[in-house]
Tab-separated table of C-alpha atoms and ligand atoms in Angstrom:
chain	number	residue	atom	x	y	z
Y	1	UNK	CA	-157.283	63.924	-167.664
Y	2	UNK	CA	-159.281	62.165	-165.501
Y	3	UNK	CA	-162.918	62.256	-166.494
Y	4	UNK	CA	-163.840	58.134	-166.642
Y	5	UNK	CA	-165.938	58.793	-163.295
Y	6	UNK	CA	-168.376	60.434	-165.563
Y	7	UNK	CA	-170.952	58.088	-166.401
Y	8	UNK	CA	-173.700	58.560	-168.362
Y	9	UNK	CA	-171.295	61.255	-170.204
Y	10	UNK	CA	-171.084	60.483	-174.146
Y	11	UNK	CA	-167.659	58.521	-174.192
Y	12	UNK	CA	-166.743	60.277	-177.446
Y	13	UNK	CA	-167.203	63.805	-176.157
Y	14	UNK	CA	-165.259	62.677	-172.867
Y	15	UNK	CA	-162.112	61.772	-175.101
Y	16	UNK	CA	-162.959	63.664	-177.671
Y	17	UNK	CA	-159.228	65.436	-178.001
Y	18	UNK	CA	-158.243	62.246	-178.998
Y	19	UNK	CA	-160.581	61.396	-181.625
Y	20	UNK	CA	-160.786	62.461	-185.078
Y	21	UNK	CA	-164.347	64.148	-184.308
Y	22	UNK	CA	-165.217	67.930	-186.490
Y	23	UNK	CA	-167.332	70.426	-185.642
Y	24	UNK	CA	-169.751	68.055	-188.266
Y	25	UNK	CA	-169.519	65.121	-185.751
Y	26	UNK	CA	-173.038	64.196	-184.142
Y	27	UNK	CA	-172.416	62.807	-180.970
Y	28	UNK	CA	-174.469	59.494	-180.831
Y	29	UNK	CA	-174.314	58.087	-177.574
Y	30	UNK	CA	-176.307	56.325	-174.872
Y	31	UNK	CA	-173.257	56.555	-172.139
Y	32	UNK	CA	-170.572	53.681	-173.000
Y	33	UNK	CA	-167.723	53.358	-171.176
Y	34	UNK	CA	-166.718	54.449	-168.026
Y	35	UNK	CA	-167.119	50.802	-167.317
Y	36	UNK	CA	-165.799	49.725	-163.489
Y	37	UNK	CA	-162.533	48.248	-163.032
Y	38	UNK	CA	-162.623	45.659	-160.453
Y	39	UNK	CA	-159.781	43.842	-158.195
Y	40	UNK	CA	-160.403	40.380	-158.037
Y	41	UNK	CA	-159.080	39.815	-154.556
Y	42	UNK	CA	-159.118	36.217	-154.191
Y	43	UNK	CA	-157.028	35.434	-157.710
Y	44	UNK	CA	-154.774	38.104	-156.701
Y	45	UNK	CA	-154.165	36.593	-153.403
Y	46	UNK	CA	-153.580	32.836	-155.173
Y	47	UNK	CA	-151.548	34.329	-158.161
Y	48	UNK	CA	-149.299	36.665	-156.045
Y	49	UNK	CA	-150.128	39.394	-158.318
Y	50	UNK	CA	-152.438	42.318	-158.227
Y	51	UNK	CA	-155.200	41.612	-160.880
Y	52	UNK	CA	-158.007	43.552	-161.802
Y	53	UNK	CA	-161.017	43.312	-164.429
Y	54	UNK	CA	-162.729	45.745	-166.778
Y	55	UNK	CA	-166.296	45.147	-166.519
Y	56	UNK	CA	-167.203	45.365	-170.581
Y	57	UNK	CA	-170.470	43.905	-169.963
Y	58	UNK	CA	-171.327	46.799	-168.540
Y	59	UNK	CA	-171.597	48.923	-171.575
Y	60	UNK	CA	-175.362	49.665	-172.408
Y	61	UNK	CA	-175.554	46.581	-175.211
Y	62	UNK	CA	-173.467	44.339	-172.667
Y	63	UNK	CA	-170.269	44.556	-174.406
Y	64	UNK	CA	-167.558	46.673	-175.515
Y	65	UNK	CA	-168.549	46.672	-178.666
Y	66	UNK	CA	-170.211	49.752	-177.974
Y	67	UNK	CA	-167.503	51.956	-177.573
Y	68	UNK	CA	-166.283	51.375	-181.110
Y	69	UNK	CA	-170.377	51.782	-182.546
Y	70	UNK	CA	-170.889	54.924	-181.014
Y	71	UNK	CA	-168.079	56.468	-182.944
Y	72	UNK	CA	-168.868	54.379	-185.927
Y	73	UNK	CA	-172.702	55.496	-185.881
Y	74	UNK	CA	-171.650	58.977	-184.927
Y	75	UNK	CA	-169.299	58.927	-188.558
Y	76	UNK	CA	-171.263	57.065	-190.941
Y	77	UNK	CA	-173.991	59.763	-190.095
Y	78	UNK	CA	-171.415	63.050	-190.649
Y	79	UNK	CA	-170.905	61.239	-194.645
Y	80	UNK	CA	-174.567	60.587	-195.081
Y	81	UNK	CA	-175.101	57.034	-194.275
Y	82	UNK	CA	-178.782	56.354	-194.247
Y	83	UNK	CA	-177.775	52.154	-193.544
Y	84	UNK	CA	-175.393	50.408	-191.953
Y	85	UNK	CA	-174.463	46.939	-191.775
Y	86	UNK	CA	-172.344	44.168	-190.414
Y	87	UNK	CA	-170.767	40.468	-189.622
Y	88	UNK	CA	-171.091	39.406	-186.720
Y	89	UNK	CA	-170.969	36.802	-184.158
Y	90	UNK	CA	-173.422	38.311	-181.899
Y	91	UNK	CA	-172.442	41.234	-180.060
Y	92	UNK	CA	-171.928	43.519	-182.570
Y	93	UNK	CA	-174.675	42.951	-184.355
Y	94	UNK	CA	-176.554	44.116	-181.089
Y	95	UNK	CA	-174.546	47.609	-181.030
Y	96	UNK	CA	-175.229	47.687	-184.385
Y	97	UNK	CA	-178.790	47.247	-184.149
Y	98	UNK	CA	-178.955	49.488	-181.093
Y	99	UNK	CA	-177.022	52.687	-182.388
Y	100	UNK	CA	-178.721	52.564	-185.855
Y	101	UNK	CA	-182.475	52.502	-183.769
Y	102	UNK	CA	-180.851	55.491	-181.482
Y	103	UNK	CA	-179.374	57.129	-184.971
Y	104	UNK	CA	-182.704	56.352	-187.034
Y	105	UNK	CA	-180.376	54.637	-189.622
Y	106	UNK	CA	-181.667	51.066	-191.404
Y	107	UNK	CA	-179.032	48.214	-189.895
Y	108	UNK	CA	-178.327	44.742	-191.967
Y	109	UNK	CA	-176.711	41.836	-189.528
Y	110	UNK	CA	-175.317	39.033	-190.882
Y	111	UNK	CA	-174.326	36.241	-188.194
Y	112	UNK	CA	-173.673	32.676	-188.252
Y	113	UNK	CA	-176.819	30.307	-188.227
Y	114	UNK	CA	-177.241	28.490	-184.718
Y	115	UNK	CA	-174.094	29.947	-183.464
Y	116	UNK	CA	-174.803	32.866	-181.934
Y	117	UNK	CA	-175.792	32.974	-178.050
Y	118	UNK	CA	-179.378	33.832	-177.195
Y	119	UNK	CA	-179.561	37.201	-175.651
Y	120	UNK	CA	-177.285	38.827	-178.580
Y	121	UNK	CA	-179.825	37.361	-181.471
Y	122	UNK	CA	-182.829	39.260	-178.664
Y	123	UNK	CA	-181.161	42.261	-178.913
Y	124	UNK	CA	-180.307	42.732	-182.503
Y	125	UNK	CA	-183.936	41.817	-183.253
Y	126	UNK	CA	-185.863	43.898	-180.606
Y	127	UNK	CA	-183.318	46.660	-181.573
Y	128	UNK	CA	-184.944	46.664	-185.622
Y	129	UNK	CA	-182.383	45.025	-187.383
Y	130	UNK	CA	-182.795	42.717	-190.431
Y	131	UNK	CA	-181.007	39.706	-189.193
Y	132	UNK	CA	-179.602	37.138	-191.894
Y	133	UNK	CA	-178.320	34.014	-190.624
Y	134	UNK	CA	-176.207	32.634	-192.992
Y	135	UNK	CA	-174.962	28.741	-193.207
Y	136	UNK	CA	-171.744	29.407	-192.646
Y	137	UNK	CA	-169.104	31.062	-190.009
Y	138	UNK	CA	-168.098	34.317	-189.056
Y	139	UNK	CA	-165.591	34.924	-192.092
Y	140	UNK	CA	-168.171	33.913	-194.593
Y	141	UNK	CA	-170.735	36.421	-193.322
Y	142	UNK	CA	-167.834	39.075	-193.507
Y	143	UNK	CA	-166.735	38.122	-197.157
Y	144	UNK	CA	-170.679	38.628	-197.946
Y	145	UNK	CA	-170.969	41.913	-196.334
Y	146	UNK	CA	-168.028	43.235	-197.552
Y	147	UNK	CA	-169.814	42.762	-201.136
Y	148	UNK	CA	-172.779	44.225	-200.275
Y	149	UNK	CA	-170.989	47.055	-199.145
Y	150	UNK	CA	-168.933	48.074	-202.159
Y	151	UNK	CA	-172.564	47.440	-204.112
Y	152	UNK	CA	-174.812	49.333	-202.272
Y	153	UNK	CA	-174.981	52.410	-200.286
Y	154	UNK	CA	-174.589	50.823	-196.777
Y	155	UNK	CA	-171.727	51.634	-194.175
Y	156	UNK	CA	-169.525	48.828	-193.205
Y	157	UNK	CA	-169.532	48.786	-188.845
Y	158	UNK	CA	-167.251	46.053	-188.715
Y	159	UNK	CA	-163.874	46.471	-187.191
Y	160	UNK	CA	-162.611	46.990	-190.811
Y	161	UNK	CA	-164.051	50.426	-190.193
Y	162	UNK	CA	-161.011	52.207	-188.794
Y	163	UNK	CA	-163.944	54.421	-186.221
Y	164	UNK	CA	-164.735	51.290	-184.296
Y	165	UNK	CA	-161.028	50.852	-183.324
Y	166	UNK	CA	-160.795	54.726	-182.450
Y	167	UNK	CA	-163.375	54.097	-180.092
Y	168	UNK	CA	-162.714	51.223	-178.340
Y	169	UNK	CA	-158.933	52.313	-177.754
Y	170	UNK	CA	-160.779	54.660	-175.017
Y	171	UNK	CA	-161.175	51.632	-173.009
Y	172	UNK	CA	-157.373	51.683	-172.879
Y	173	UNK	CA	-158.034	55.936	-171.258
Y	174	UNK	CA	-159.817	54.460	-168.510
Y	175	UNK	CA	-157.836	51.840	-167.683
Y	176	UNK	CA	-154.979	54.488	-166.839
Y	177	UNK	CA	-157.169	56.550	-165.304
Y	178	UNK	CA	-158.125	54.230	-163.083
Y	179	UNK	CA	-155.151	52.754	-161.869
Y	180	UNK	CA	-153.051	56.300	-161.790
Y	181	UNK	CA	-150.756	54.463	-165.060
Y	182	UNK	CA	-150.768	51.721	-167.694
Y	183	UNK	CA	-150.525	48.104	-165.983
Y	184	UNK	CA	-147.883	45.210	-166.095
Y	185	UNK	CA	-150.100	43.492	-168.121
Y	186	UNK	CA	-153.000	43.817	-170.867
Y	187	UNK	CA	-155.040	39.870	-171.128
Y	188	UNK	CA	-157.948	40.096	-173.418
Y	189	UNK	CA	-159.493	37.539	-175.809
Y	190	UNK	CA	-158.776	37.752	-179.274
Y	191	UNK	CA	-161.110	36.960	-182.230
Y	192	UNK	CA	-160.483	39.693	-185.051
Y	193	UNK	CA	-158.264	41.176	-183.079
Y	194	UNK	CA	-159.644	44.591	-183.079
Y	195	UNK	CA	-159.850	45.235	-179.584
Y	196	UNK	CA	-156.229	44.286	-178.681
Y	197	UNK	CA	-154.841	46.525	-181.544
Y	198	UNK	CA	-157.162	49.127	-180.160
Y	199	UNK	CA	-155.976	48.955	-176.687
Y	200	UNK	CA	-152.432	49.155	-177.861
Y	201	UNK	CA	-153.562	52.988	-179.660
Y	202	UNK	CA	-154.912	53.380	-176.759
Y	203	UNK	CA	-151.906	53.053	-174.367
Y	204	UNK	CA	-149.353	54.375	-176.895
Y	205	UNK	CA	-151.461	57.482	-177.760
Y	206	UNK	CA	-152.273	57.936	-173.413
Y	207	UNK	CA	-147.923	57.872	-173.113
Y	208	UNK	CA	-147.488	60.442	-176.018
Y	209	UNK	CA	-149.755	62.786	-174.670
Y	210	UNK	CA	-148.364	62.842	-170.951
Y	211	UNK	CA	-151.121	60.857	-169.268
Y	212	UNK	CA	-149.450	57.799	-168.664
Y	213	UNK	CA	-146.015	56.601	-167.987
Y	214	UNK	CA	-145.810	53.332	-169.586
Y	215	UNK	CA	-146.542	50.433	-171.734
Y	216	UNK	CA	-147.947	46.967	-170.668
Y	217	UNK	CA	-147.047	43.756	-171.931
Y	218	UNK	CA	-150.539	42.821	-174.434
Y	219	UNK	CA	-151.246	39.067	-173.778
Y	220	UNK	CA	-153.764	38.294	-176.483
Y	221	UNK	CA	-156.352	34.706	-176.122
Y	222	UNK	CA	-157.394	32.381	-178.743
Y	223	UNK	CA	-159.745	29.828	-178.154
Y	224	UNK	CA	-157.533	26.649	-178.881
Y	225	UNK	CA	-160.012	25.304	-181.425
Y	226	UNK	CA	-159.620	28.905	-183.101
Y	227	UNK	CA	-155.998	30.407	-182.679
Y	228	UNK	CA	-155.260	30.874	-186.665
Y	229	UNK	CA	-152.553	33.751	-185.028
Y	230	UNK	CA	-151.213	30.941	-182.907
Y	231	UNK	CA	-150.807	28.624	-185.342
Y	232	UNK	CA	-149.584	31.168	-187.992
Y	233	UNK	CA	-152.504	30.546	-190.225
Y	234	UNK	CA	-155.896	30.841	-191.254
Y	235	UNK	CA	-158.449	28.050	-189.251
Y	236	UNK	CA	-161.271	27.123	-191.797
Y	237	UNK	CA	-163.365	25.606	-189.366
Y	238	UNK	CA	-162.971	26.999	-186.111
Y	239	UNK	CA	-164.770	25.692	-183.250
Y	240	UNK	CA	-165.298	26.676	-179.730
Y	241	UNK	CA	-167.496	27.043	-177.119
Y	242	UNK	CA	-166.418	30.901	-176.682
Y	243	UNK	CA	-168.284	31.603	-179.789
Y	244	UNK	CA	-167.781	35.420	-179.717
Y	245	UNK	CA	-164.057	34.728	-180.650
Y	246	UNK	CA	-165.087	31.775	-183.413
Y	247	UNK	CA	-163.144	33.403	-186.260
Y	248	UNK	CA	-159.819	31.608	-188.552
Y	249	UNK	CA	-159.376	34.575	-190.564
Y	250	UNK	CA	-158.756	37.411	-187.947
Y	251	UNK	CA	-159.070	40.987	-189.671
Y	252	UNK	CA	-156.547	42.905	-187.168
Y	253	UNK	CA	-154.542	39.857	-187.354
Y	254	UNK	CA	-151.166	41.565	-188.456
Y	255	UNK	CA	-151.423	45.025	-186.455
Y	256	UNK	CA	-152.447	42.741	-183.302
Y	257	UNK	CA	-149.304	40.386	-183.668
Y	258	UNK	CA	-147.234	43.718	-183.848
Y	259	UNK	CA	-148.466	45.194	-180.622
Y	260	UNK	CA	-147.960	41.423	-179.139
Y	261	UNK	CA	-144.305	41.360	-179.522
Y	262	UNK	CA	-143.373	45.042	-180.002
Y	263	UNK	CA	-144.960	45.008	-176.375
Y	264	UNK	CA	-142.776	42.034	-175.286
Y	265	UNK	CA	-146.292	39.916	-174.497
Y	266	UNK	CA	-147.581	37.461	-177.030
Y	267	UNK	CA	-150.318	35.405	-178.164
Y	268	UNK	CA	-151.412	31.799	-176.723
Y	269	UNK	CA	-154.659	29.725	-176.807
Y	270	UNK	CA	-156.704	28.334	-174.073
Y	271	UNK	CA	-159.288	25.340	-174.044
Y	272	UNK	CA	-162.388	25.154	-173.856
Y	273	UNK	CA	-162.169	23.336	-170.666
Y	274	UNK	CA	-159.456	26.345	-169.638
Y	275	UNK	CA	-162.594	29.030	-170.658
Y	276	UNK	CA	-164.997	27.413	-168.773
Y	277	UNK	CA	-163.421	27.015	-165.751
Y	278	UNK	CA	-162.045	30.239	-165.283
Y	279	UNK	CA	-165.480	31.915	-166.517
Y	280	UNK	CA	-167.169	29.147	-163.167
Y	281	UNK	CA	-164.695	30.560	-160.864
Y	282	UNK	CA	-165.289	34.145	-161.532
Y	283	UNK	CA	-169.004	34.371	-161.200
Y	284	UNK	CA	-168.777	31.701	-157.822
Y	285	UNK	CA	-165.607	33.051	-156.482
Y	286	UNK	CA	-165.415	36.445	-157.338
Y	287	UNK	CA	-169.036	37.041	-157.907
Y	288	UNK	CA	-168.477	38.119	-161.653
Y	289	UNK	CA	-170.346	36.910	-164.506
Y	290	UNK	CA	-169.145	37.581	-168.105
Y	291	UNK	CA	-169.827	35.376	-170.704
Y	292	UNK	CA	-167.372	32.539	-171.706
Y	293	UNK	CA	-165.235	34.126	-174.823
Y	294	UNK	CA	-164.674	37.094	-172.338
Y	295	UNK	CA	-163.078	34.256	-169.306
Y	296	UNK	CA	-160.483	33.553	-171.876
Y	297	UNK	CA	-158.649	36.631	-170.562
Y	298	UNK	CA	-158.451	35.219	-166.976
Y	299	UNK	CA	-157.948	31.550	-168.738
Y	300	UNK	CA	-154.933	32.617	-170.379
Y	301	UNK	CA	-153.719	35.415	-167.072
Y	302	UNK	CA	-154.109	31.514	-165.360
Y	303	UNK	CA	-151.989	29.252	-167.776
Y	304	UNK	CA	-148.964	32.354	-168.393
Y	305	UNK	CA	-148.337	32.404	-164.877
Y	306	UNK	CA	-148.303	28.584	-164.716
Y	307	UNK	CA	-145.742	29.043	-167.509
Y	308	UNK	CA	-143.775	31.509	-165.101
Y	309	UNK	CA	-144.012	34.664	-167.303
Y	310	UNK	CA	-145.012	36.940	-164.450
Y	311	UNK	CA	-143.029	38.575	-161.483
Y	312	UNK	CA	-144.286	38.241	-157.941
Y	313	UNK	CA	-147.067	41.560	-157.394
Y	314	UNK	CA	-146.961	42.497	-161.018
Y	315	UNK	CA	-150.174	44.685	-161.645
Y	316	UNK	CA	-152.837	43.286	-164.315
Y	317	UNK	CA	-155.911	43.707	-165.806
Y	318	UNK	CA	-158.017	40.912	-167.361
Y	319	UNK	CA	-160.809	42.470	-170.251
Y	320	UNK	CA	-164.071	41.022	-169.891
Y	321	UNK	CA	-165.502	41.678	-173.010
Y	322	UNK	CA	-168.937	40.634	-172.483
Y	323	UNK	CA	-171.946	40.231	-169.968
Y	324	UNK	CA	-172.546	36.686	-168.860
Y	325	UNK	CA	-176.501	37.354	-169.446
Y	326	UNK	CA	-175.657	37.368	-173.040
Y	327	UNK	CA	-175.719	33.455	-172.847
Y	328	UNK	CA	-177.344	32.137	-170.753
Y	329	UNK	CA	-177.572	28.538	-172.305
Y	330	UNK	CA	-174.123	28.166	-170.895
Y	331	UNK	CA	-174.590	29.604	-167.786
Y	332	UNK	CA	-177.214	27.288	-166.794
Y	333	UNK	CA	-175.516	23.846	-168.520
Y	334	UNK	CA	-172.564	24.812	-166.657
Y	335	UNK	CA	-174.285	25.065	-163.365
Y	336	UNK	CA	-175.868	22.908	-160.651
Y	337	UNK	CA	-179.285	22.354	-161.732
Y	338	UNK	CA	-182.320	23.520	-160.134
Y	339	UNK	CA	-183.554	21.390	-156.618
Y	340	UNK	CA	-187.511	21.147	-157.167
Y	341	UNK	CA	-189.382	20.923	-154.036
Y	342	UNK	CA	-193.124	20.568	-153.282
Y	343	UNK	CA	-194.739	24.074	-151.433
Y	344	UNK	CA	-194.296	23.578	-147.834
Y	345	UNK	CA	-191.762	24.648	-145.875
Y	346	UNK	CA	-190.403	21.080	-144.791
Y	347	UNK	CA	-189.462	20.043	-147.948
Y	348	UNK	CA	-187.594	23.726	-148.514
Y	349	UNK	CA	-185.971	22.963	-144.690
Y	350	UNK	CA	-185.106	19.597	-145.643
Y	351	UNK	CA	-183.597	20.387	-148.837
Y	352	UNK	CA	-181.332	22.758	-147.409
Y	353	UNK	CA	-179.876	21.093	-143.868
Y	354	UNK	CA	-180.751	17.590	-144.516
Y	355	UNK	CA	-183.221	15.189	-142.033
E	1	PLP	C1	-166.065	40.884	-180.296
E	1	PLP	C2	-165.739	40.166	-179.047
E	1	PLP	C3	-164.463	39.679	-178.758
E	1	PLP	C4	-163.336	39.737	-179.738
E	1	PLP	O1	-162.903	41.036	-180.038
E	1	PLP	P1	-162.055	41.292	-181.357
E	1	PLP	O2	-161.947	42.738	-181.475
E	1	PLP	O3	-162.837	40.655	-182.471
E	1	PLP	O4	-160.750	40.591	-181.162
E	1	PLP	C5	-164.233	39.092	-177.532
E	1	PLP	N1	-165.220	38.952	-176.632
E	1	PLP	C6	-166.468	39.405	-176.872
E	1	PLP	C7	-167.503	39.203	-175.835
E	1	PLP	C8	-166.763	40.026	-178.076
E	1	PLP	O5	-168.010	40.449	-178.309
């Protein structure tokens, strides 16, 4: 099968042989996926290894959040669901928001005051959605929606819900489709660890059903300040920079660990300072911008191979989770400011080759 050219076709009627869609299914869609796969030339070149990244951010909320929300939407409409809601640190709150408006379903967001980047608090208000910020992180909002779940008649759309996870393993599809099998080598950040156990579905289910030879070592990324699976327990105050991936109580904590070493890859962290210069170098050096949780995958491709845990010309691909417009706070304090000149062309001459 190889359909992931199709863009702009709904993602879960593209795969749909491999999700557990009935004849009741409404397909809910605004054309996810079939997100580019890009080689990064120059790292490839410096790295001696043949990497390539899937472009997330290109998903129509900016993230691949949205390939686990269609499905979600598409099911909590088949059993009735007139509401949805959800934790989040930003960017699913946004799919949320945006497949509830698309569904005509009420959506509930519950994120973490003051740490969520701009453009994903825009979206999930523009999209409708009642936004609570709540004083407190990421696992306090979930503990609070959880509750309001089991009292009310609102669907859960977190990654608890096992429809997100069927939908995001697709990203895992493409991947093979792209590159003719499964890669070397999964990297992706990690911060409930949904999307890692998805992609390992993803690949195993791809294998079983003929379309793909193999299995790639999954590499999961922590933030350092965050990395309760590093450290082997929960983190009650995480803290990073890569705020996406802010979370010390992962949900998909065990089932991620599994695919980790059943996979023979593991999980590390990365610092802040690791984040931010790999998520620099790909916008100025590569000319891709994803936003920083999402550079933790190339962070943490950078650091294993300084640790020697790659063979020369070993294929693999990097997940970037998110688009860099998402925050663009960071983008700019991370960047050389702004030159101001007066109007005249002088000054603008001046500026740019000197007296
Ligand atoms: C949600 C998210 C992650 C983390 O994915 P998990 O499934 O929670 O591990 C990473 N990066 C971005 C940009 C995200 O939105």
């Amino acid at each position: 099968m190889t359909s992931s050219a199709l863009r702009g076709t709904p993602l879960i009627e593209r795969y749909r042989e491999f999700l557990p869609m009935t004849d009741a299914t409404p397909v809910i869609s605004m054309g996810e996926g079939a997100t580019p796969l890009v080689r990064l030339d120059k790292l490839s070149e410096c790295l001696g290894l043949d990497v390539h990244v899937k472009l997330e951010g290109l998903n129509p909320t900016g993230s691949f959040k949205d390939r686990g929300m269609c499905f979600a939407m598409s099911k909590a409409v088949e059993q009735g669901a007139t509401a949805v809601i959800c934790a989040s640190t930003g960017n699913t709150s946004a799919a949320a928001a945006a497949y509830a408006a698309r569904a005509g379903l009420t959506c509930a967001v519950i994120i973490p005051g003051g740490k969520i980047a701009l453009g994903k608090l825009a979206q999930a208000l523009i999209y409708g959605a009642k936004v609570l910020a709540v004083d407190g992180n990421f696992d306090d909002a979930l503990r609070i929606v959880r509750e309001l779940s089991e009292n009310h008649p609102i669907a859960l759309v977190n990654s608890l819900n096992p429809f997100r996870l069927e939908g995001q393993k697709t990203a895992a599809f493409e991947v093979c489709d792209a590159l003719g099998d499964a890669p070397d080598v999964l990297c992706i950040p990690v911060g409930n660890a949904g999307n890692i156990s998805a992609y390992w579905m993803g690949f195993g289910e791809y294998r079983e059903a003929g379309n793909s030879t193999r299995l790639p070592r999954m590499m999961g990324f922590q933030a350092e300040g965050s990395a309760p699976l590093v450290r082997g327990e929960v983190v009650t105050s995480p803290e990073t920079i890569a705020t996406a991936i802010r979370i010390g109580n992962p949900v998909r904590g065990e089932q991620a660990m599994a695919a980790m070493i059943d996979s023979g890859g593991g999980v590390d962290s990365v610092t802040d300072e690791e984040i931010l210069a790999a998520y620099r170098m790909l916008a100025s050096s590569e000319g891709v911008f994803c936003e920083p949780s999402s550079a933790s995958s190339v962070a943490g491709l950078i650091k294993a191979h300084a640790a020697g845990r790659f063979t020369t010309g070993e294929r693999v691909v990097c997940v970037l989770t998110g688009n860099g417009l998402k925050d663009p706070d960071t983008a700019i304090a991370q960047s050389g400011g702004v030159v101001e000149i007066p109007a005249d062309y002088a000054a603008a001459e001046k500026a740019l080759y000197g007296d």
